Coordinates of C-alpha atoms in Angstrom, one line a residue:
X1 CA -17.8 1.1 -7.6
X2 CA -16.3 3.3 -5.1
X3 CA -16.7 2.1 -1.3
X4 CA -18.3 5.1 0.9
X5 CA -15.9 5.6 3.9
X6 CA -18.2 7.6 6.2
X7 CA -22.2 8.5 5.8
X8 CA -23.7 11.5 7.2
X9 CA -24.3 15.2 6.5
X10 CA -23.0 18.7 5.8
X11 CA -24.4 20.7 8.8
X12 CA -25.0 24.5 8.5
X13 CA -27.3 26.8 10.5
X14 CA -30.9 24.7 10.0
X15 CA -29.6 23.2 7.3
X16 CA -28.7 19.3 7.2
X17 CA -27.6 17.7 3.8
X18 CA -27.2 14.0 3.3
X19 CA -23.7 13.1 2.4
X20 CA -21.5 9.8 1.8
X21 CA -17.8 10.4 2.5
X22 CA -15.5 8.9 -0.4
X23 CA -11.3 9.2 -1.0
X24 CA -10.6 11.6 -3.5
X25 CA -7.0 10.5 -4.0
X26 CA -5.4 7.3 -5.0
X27 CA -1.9 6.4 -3.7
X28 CA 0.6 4.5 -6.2
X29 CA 3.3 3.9 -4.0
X30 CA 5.1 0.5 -4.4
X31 CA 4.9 -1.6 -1.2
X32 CA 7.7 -4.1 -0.2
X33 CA 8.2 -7.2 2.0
X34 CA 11.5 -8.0 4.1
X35 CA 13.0 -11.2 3.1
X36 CA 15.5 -13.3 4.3
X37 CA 18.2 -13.1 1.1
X38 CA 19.1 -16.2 1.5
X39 CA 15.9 -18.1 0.9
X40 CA 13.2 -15.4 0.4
X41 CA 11.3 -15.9 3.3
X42 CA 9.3 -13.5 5.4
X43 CA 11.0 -11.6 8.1
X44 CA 8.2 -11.5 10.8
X45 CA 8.7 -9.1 14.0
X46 CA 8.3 -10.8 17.2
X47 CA 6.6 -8.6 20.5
X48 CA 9.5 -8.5 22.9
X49 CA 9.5 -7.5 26.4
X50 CA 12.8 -5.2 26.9
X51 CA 12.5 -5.9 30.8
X52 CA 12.0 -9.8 31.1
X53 CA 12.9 -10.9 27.2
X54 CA 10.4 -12.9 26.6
X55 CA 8.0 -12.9 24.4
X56 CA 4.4 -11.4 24.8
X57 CA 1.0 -12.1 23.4
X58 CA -1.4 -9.5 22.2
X59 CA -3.9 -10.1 25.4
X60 CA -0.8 -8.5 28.1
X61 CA 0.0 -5.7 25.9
X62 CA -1.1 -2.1 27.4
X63 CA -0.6 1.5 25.6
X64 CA 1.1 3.6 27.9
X65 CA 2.3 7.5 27.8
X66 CA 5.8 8.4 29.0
X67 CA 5.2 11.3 30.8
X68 CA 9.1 11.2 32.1
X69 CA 11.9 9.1 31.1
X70 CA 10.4 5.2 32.2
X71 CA 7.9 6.5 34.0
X72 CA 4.5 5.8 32.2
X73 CA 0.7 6.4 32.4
X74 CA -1.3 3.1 31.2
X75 CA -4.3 3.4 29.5
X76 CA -6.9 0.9 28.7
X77 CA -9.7 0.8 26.0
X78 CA -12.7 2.4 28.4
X79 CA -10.3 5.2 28.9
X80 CA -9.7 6.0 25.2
X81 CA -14.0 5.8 25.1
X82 CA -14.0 8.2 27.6
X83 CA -12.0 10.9 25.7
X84 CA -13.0 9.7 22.3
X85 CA -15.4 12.6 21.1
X86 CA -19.1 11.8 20.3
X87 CA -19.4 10.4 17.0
X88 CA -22.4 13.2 15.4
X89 CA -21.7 11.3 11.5
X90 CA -21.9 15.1 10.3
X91 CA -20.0 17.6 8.9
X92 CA -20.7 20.6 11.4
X93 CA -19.7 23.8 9.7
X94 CA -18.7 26.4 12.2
X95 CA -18.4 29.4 10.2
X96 CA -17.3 30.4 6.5
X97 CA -13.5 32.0 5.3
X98 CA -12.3 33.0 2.3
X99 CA -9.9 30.4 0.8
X100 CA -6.9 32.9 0.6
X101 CA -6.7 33.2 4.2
X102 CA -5.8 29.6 5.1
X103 CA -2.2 28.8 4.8
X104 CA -1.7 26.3 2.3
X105 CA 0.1 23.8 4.8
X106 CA -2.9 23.2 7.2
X107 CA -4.7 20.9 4.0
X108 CA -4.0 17.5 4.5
X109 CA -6.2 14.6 2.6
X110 CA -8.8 15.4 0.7
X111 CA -12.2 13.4 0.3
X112 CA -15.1 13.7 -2.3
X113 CA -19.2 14.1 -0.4
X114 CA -21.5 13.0 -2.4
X115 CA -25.3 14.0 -1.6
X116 CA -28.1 11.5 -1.2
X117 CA -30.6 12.3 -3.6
X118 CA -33.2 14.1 -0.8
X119 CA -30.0 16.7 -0.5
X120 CA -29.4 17.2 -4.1
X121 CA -31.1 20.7 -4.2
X122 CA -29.2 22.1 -1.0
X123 CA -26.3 20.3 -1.8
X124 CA -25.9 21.9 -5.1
X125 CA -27.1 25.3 -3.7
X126 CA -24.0 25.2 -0.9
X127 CA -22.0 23.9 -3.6
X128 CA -22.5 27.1 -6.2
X129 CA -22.5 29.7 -3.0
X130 CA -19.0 28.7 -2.2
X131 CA -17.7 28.7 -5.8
X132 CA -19.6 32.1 -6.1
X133 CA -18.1 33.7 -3.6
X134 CA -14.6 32.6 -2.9
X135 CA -15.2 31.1 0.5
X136 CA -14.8 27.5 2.4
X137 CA -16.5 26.0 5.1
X138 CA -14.5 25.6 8.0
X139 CA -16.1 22.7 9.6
X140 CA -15.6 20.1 12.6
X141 CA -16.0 16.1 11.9
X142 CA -15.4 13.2 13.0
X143 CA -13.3 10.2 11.7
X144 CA -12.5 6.6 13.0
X145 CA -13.1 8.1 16.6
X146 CA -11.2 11.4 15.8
X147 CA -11.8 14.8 15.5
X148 CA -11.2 16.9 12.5
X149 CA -10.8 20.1 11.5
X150 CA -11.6 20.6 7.9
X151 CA -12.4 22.8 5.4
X152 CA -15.4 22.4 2.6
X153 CA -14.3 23.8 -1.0
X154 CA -16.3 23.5 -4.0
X155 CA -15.0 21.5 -7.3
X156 CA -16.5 21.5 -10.4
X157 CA -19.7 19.9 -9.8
X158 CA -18.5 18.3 -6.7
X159 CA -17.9 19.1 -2.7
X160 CA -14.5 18.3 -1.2
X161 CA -14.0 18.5 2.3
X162 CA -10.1 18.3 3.2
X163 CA -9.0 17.3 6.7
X164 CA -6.8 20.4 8.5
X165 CA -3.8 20.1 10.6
X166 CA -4.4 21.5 13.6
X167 CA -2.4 24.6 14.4
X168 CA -0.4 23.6 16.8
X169 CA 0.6 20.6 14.7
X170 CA 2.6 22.6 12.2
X171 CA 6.0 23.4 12.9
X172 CA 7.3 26.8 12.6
X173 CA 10.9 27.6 10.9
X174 CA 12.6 28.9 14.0
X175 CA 15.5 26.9 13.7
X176 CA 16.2 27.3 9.8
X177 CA 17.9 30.4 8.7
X178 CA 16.7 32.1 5.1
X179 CA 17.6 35.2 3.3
X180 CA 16.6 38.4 5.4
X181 CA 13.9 40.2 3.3
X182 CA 16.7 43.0 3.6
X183 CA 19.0 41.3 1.3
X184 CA 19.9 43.3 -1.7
X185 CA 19.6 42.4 -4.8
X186 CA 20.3 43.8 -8.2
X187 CA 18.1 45.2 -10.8
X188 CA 19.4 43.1 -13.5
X189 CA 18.9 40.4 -11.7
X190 CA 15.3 41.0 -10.9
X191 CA 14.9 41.5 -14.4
X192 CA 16.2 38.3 -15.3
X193 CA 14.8 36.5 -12.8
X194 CA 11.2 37.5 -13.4
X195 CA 12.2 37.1 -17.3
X196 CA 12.7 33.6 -16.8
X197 CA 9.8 32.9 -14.8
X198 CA 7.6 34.5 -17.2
X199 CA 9.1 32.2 -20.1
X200 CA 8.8 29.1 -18.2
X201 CA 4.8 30.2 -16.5
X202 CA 2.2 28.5 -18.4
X203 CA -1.3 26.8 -17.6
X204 CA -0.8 24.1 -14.5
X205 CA -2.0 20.8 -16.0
X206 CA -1.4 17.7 -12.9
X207 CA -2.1 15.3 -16.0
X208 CA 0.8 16.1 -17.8
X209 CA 3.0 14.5 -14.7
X210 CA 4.1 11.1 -14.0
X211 CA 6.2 9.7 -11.1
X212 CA 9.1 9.4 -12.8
X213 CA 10.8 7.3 -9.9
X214 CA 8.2 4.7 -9.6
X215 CA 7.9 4.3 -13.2
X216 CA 11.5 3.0 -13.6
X217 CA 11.5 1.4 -10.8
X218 CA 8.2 -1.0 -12.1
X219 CA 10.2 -1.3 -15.5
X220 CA 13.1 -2.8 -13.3
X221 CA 10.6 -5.0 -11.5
X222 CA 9.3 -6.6 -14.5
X223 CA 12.6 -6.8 -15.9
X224 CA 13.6 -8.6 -13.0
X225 CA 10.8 -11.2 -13.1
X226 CA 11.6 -12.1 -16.5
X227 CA 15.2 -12.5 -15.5
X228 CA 16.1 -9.7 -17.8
X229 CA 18.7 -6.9 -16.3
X230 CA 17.4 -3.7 -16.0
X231 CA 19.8 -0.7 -16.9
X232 CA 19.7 1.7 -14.3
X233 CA 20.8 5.3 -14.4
X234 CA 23.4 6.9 -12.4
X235 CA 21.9 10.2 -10.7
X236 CA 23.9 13.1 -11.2
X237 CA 23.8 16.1 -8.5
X238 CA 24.0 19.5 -10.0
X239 CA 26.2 21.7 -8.6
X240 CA 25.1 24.7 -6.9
X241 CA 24.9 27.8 -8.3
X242 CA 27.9 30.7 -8.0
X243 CA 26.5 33.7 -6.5
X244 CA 28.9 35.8 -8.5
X245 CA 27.9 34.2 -11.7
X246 CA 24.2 34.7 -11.0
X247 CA 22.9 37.0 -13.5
X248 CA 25.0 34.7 -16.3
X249 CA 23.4 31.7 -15.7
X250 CA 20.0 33.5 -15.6
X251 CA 20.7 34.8 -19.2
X252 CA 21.8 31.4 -20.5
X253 CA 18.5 29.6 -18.2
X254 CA 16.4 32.1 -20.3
X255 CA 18.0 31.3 -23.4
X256 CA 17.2 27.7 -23.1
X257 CA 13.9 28.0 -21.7
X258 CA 13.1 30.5 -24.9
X259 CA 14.6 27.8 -27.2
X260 CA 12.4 25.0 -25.4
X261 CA 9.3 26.5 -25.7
X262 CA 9.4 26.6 -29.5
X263 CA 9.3 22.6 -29.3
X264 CA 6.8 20.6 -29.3
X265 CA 5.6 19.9 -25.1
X266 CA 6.1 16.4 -24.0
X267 CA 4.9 14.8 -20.9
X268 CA 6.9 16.0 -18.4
X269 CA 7.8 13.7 -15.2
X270 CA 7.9 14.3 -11.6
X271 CA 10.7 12.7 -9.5
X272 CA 10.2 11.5 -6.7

């Protein structure tokens, strides 16, 4: 059984709703230890002062700020209580948006509420509303002593709330350079383009895609332990596209897209 994370409530206008908090996703990545080659044992990391060398226990170890090169503000725990903000154990919702407004790269990590049965009613109420009428819940919480913006969507016959990057936290492309919406490009290769995208667009099923990467790399593992060798593919870059060959290698894309479709689907893989 799934372990709640956080209990509290959905707060909206007068109305409070009895959740628990739970993860709605389930990470699969492989985790490694450092080991000496030699002998295969642990590599542990010792706490070093860069000033005296020696070494220093976890009771005369301070968090400090650099606020210019080596100088530094020290903090100690009452002064992270101090700006830690009240812990309310609810989900205040501060108003409601429609979903297509929210640019996709504010979402962060996404958790499942799940009412108490006294908030079932309301719960489900909220729940239908939102589906209903497009919109999210834009709502403040907060988690292990931090405040979170998030945002309340409906799912099926469930509530997610997803935690928000905060605005200022997302980096804007000033430095990159990308194609000047003034570049002109040909009709035939519009039509190509969009002829290929059609061929390849279907209905987005997640289920039918693995992690390609970690998959192999478990089948080496195991091969390994059994003191097997694992064969091991050789990655081959594809070379980029010529500009001036564009619209050719759009025709023979669409070919072979066309001729793929016509087979029967296997379970395609994501790579890592």
């Amino acid at each position: 059984m799934a372990h709640a994370i956080w209990t509290g409530a959905i707060s909206f206008g007068l109305v409070t709703i009895p959740v628990k908090l739970y993860s709605a996703i389930r990470e699969h990545e492989l985790h490694f230890k450092y080991l000496h080659r030699k002998d295969e044992g642990r590599i542990r990391y010792e706490r070093v002062c860069s000033v005296c060398g020696e070494k220093v226990p976890w009771n005369e170890i301070a968090r400090g700020f650099e606020v210019q090169k080596g100088d530094y503000v020290i903090l100690d725990d009452e002064d992270f209580a101090k700006a830690s903000p009240e812990s309310t154990q609810s989900v205040d919702i501060v108003e409601f948006v429609d979903l297509e407004e929210i640019d996709p790269v504010l979402f962060d990590v996404p958790y499942y509420l799940e009412p108490e049965k006294r908030g079932r009613h309301a719960y489900a109420l909220l729940r239908d509303t939102l589906a209903s009428t497009g919109k999210v819940g834009i709502a403040r919480v907060v988690m292990r002593t931090r405040e979170h913006l998030s945002a309340l969507k409906p799912r099926g016959p469930a509530l997610v709330i997803e935690m928000m990057h905060w605005a200022d936290e997302v980096v804007a492309p000033t430095d990159l350079e990308f194609p000047e919406p003034t570049v002109k490009l040909s009709q035939p290769e519009l039509k190509m383009a969009t002829a290929l995208v059609e061929s390849m667009t279907t209905r987005f099923d997640p289920g039918q895609f693995e992690d390609h990467y970690r998959d192999q790399l478990m089948h080496l593992i195991e091969a390994r332990a059994q003191g097997k060798p694992a064969p091991r593919g050789k990655a081959r870059p594809r070379a980029a596209t010529n500009v001036v060959d564009l619209v050719d290698v759009l025709q023979k894309s669409l070919a072979s897209a066309r001729k793929a479709s016509h087979k029967p689907h296997g379970r395609r893989h994501r790579a890592a």
